[in-house]
Short mmCIF file of C-alpha atoms in Angstrom, two decimals:
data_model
loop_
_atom_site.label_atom_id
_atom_site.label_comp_id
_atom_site.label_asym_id
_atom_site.label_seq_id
_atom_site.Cartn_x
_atom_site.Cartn_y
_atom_site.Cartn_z
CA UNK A 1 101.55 85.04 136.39
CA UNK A 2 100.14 87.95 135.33
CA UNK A 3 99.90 91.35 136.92
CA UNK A 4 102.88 94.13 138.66
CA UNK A 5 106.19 92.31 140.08
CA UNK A 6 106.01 93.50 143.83
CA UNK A 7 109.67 93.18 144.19
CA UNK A 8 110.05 93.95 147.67
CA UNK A 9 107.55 90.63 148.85
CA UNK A 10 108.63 88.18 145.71
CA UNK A 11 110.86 86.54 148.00
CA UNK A 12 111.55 86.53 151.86
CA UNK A 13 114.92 85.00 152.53
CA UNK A 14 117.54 84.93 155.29
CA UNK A 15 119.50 87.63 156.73
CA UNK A 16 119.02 91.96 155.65
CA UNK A 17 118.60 93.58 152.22
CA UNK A 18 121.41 95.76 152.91
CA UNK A 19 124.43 96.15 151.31
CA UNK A 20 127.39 96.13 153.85
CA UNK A 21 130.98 97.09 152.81
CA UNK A 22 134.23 95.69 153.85
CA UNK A 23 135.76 98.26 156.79
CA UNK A 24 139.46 96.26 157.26
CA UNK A 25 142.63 95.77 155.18
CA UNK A 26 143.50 92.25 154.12
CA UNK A 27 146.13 90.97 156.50
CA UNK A 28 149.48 91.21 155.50
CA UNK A 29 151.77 87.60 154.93
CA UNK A 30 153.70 86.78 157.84
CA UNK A 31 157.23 84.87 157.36
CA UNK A 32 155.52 83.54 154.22
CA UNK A 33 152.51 82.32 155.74
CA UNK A 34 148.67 83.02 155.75
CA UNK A 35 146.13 82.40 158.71
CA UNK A 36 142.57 82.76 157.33
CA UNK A 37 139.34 82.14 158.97
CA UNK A 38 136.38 80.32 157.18
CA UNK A 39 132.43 80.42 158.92
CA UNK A 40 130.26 77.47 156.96
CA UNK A 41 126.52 77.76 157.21
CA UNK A 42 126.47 74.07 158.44
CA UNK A 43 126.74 71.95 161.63
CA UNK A 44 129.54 70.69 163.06
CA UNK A 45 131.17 67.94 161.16
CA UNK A 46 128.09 67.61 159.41
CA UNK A 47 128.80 64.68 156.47
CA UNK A 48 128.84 66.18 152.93
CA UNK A 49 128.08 69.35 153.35
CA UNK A 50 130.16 70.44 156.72
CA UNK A 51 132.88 68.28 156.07
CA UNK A 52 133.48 69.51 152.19
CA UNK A 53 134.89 72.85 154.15
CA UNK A 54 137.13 70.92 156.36
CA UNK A 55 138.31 69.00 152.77
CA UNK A 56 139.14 72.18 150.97
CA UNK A 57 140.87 74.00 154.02
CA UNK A 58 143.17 70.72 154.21
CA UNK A 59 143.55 70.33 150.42
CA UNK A 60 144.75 74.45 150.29
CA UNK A 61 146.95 73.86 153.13
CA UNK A 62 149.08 70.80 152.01
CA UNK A 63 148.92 71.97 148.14
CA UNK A 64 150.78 75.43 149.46
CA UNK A 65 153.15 73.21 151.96
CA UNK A 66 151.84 75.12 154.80
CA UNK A 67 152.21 78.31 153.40
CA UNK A 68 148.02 79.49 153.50
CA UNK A 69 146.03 77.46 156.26
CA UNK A 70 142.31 77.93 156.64
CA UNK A 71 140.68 77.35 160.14
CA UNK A 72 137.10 76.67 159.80
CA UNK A 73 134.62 77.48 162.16
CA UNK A 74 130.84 75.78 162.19
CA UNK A 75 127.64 77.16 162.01
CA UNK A 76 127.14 79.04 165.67
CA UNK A 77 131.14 78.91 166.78
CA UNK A 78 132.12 82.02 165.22
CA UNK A 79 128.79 83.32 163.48
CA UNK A 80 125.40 82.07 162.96
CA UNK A 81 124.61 80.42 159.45
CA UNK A 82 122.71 83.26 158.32
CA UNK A 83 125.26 86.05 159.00
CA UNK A 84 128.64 84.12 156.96
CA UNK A 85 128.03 86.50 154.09
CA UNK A 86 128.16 89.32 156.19
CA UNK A 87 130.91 87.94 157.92
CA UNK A 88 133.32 87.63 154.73
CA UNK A 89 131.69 91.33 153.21
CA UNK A 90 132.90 92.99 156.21
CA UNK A 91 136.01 91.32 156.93
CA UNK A 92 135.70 89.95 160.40
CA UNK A 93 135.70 86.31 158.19
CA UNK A 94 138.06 85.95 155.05
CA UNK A 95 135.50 83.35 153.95
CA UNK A 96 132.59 81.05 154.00
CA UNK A 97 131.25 77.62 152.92
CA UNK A 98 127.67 77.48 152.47
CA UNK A 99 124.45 77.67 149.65
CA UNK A 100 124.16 81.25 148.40
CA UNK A 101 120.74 81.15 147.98
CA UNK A 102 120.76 81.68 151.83
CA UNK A 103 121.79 85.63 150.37
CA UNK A 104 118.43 85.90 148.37
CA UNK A 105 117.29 88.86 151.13
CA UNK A 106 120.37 90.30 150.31
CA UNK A 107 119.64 90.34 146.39
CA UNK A 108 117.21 87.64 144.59
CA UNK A 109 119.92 86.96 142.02
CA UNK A 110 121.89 85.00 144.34
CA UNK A 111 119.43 81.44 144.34
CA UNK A 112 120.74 81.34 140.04
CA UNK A 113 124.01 80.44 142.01
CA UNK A 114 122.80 77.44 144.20
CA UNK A 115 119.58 76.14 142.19
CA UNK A 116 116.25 77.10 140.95
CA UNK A 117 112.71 74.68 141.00
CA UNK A 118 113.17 72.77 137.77
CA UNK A 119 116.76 73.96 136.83
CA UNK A 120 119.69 72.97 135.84
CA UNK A 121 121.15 69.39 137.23
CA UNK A 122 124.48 69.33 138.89
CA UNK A 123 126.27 68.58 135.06
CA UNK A 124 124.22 71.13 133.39
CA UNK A 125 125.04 73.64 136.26
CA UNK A 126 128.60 73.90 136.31
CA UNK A 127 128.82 73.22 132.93
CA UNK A 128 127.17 77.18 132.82
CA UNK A 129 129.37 78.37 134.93
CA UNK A 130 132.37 76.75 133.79
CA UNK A 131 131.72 77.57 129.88
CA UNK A 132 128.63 79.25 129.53
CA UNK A 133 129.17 82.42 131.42
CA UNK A 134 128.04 81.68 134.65
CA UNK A 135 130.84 82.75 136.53
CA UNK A 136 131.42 86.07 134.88
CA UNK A 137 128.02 86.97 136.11
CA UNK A 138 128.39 85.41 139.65
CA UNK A 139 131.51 87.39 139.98
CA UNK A 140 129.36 90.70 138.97
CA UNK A 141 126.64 89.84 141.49
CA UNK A 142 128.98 88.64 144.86
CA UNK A 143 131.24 91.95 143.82
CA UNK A 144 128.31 94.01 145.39
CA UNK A 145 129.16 92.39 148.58
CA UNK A 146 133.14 92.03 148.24
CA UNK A 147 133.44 88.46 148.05
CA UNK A 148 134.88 86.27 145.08
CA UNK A 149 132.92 83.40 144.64
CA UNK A 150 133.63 79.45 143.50
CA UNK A 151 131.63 75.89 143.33
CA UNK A 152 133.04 74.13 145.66
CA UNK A 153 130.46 71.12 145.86
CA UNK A 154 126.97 70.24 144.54
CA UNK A 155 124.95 67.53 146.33
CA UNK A 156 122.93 66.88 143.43
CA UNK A 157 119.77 66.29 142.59
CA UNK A 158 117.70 66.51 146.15
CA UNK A 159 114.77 64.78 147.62
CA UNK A 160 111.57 66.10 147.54
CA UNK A 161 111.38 65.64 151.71
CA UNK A 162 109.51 64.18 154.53
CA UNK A 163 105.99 64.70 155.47
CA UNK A 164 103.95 63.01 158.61
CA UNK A 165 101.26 62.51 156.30
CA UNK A 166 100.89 61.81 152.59
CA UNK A 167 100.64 63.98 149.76
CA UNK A 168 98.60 63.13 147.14
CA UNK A 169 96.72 66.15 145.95
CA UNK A 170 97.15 69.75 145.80
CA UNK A 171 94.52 70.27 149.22
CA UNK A 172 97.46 68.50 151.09
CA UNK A 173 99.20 71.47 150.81
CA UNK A 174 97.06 73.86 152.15
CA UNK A 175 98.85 75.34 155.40
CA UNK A 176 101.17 72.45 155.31
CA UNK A 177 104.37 74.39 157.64
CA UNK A 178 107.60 72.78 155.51
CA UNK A 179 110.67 73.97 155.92
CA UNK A 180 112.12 74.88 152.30
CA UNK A 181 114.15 78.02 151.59
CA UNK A 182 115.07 79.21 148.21
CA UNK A 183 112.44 79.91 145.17
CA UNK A 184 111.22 76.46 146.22
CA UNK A 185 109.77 77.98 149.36
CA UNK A 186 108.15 80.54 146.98
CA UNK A 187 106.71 77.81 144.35
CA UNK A 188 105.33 75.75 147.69
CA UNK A 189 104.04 79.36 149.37
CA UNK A 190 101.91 79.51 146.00
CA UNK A 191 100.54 76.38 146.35
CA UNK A 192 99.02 76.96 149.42
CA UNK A 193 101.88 75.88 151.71
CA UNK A 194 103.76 77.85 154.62
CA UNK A 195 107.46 77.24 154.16
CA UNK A 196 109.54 77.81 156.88
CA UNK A 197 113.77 79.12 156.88
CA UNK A 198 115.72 77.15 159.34
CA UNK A 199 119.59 75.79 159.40
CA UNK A 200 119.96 72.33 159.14
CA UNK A 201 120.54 72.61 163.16
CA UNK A 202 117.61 73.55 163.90
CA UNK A 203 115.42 71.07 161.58
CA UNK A 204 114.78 67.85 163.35
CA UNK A 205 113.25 69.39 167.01
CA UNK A 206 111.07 71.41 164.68
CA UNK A 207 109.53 68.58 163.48
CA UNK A 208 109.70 66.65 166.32
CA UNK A 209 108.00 69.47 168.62
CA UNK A 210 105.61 69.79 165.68
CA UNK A 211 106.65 73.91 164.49
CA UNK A 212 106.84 72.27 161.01
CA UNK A 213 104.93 69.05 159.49
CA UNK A 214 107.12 68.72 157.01
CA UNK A 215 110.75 69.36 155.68
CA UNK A 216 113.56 68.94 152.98
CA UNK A 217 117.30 68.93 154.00
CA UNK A 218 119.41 67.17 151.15
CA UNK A 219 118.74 63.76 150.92
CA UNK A 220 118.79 59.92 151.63
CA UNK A 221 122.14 59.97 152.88
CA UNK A 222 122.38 63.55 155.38
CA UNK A 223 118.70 62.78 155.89
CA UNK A 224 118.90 60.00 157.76
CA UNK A 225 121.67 60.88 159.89
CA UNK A 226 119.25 63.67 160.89
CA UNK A 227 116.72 60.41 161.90
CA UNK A 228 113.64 62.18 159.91
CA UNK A 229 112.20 58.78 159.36
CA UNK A 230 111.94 58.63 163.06
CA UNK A 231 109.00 61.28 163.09
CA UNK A 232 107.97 61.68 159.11
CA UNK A 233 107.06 58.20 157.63
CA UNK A 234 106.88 59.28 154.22
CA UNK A 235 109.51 60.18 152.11
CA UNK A 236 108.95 61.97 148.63
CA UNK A 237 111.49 62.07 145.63
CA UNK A 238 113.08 63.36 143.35
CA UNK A 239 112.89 66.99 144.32
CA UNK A 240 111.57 69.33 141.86
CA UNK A 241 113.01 72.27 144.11
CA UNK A 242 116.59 71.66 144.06
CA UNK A 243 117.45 69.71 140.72
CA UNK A 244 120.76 70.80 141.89
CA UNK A 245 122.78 72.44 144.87
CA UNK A 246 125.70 74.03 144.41
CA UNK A 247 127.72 74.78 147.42
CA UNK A 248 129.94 77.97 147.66
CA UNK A 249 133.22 78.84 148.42
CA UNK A 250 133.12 82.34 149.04
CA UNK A 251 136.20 84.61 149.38
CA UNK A 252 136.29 88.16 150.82
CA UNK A 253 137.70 90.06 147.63
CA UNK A 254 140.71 92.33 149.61
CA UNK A 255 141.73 89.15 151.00
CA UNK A 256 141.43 87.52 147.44
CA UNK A 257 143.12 89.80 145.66
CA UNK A 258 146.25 90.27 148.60
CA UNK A 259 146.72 86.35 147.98
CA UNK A 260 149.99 85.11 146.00
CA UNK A 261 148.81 84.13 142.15
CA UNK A 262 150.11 80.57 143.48
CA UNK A 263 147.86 80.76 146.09
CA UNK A 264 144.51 81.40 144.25
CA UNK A 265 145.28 78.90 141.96
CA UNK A 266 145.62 76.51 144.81
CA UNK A 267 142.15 77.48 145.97
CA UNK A 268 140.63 77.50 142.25
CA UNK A 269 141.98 74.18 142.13
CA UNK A 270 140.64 72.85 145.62
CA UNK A 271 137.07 73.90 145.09
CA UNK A 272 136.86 72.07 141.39
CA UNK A 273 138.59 68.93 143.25
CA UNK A 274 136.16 69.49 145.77
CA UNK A 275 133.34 69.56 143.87
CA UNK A 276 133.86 66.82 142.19
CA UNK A 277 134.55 64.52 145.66
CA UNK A 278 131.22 65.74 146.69
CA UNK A 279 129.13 65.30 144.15
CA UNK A 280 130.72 61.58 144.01
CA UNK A 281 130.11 61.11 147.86
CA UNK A 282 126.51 62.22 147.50
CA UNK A 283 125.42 59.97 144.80
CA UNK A 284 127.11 57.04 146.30
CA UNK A 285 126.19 57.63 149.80
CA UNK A 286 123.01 58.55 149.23
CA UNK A 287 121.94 55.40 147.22
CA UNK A 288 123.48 53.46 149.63
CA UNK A 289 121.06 55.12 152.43
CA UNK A 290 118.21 54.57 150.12
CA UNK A 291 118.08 51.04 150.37
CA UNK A 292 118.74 51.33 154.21
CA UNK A 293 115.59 54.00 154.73
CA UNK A 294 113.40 51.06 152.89
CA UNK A 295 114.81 48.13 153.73
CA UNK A 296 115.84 48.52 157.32
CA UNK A 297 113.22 51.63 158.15
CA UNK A 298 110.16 50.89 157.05
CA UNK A 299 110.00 54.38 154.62
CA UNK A 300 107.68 54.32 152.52
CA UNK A 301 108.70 56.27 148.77
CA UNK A 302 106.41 58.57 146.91
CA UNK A 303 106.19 60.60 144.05
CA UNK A 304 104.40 64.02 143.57
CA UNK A 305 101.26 63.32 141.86
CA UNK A 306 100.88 64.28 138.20
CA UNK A 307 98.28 67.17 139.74
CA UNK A 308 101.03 68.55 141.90
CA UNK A 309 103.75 68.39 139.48
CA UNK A 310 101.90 70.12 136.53
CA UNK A 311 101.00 73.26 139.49
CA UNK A 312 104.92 73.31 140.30
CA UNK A 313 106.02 73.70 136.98
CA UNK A 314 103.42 76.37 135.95
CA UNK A 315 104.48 78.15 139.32
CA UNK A 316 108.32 77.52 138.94
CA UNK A 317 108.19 79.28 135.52
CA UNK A 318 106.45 82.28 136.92
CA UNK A 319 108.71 82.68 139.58
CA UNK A 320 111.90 82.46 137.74
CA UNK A 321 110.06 84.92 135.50
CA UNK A 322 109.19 87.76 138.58
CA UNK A 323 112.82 86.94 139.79
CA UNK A 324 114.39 87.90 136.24
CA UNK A 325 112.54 91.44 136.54
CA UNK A 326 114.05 92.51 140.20
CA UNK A 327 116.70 93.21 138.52
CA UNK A 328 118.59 94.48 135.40
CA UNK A 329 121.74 91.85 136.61
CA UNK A 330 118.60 88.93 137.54
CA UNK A 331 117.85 89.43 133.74
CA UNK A 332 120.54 89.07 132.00
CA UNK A 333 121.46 86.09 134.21
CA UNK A 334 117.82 84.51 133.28
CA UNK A 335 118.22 85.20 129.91
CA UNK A 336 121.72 82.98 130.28
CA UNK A 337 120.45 80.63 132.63
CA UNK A 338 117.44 80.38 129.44
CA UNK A 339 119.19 79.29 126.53
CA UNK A 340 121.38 77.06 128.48
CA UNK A 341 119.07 74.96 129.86
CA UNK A 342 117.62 74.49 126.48
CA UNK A 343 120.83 73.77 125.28
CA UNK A 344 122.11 71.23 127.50
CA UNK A 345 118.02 69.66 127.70
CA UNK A 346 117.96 68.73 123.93
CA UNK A 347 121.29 67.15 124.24
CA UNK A 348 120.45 65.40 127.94
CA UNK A 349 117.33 63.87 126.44
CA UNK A 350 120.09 62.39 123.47
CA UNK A 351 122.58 61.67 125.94
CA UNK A 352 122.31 60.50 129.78
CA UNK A 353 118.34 60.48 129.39
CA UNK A 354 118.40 58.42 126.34
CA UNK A 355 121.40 56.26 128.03
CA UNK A 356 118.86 56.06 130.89
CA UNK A 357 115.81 54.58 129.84
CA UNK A 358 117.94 52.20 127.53
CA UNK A 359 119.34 50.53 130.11
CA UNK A 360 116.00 50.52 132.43
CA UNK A 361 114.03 49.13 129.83
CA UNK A 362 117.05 46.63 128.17
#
């Protein structure tokens, strides 16, 4: 897209664009022991996604013999989803669980760190951040904001959501109300679409009262426990907005840095175990509730149309390209996230792509 970046409206996100800074001290040990508090961005024992905090807090806790326990607090018990980061920055939470692309109000630089519309896959993803550099700039970005950041899950590749009527061209779009945050709610906004923000609380009685007419949450799995089928009959996948999701782990930095070395390898160590679990949960579970949404449902399966598809991809580029110019940080990160993805496409299309269609087609 040609034409002046207006940085200011490229994206419209959830929570302020300010920058708040911690005001407390991180608390000191007590006999040897740590009390922290965690806020997630998710429900209350939500599968996956809410109960990967509950995992790590537990994990932390018996690796350190009791020494650092984490009580977690849902979405709404302590803050609301939207205000975790704000929570850990100032230091009235030590830390959060959630998607950091919920922070793209606070900086557009932050959705490189959950997923982008036709990104990186789960794999490709942490590979970056594990070997390619992605942390190092993650680390420079959540700094602003005094929190030290970590994968600590990744639901992988989404679904492309549910819609009470089908999709076939690009005039389907037109003033369609979806709920989709993220650059994808900027690729579908350019299409002619109205996405909508909301917390996966707040989802299905929006579509039920008819506020949205269509929405993506995860997937098969998390998507039926939400009972979308029940009002949205058609169900489209794979998603091209969230190839990926990454899931955060995100630490206020003065309590970070006041923790025993011990103790922040203990939670270095629980997020990659943790990421791994979910990722493993998610593709299981979620082909498992594939079959179920078909078989048992009546949900009828759909892919974007070739019309569609070749829009989103033009789009996606363009936005990814407006994002990389908000910033001198967003572009060194797109340059990054750039070459990687061409680096770990050539060898996917080798690899688990070639693997792939071997096996389909014997």
């Amino acid at each position: 897209m040609s034409g002046k970046v207006n940085r200011r409206k490229l994206l419209v996100g959830a929570g302020s664009a300010g920058l708040i800074a911690s005001s407390g001290v991180a608390p000191a040990y007590a006999q040897n022991k740590r009390r922290l508090k965690m806020v997630t961005t998710w429900p209350k024992n939500f599968p996956g996604v809410g109960t990967a905090a509950e995992s790590v807090a537990k994990r932390v806790e018996a690796m350190s013999e009791g020494e650092l326990k984490i009580k977690v607090f849902a979405a709404g018990e302590l803050v609301g989803a939207f205000e975790a980061l704000d929570a850990v920055s100032t230091g009235s939470a030590d830390l959060y669980h959630g998607a950091d692309y919920y922070w793209q109000g606070k900086d557009p630089a932050y959705n490189f760190f959950t997923t982008w519309p036709m990104g990186m896959t789960a794999t490709e993803f942490y590979s970056w951040i594990e070997f390619g550099g992605g942390q190092a700039f993650w680390d420079e970005l959540a700094s602003k904001f005094k929190v030290k950041p970590f994968v600590c899950g990744d639901t992988g590749t989404q679904s492309g959501g549910w819609f009470t009527k089908k999709i076939e061209t690009l005039d389907d779009l037109k003033g369609l109300r979806m709920r989709m945050p993220g650059l994808g709610g900027e690729v579908i906004r350019r299409l002619g679409a109205l996405p909508v923000v909301l917390s996966g609380g707040e989802i299905f009685q929006s579509l039920q009262s008819g506020a949205i007419d269509a929405t993506e949450w995860i997937g098969p799995w998390n998507d039926q426990a939400f009972g979308f089928y029940q009002i949205a009959k058609y169900f489209y996948a794979p998603g091209f907005h969230e190839p990926n999701a990454a899931l955060t782990l995100g630490i206020n930095l003065d309590v970070w840095e006041s923790l025993k070395p011990a103790h922040q390898e203990y939670i270095r160590v629980a997020c990659q175990a943790e990421t791994q679990r979910v990722r493993t949960q998610y593709f299981y579970n979620n082909a498992v509730a594939f079959q179920t949404l078909i078989n048992k449902h009546g949900v009828e399966v759909n892919n974007f149309s070739p019309e569609i598809m070749d829009a989103v991809k033009k789009i996606s580029a363009d936005v990814l390209s407006e994002l990389s110019q908000t910033s001198e940080l967003a572009g060194r990160i797109y340059k990054s996230v750039q070459k990687h993805s061409e680096l770990f496409n050539k060898w996917s299309l080798h690899a688990d792509e070639g693997y792939m269609r071997m096996r389909r087609d014997g």
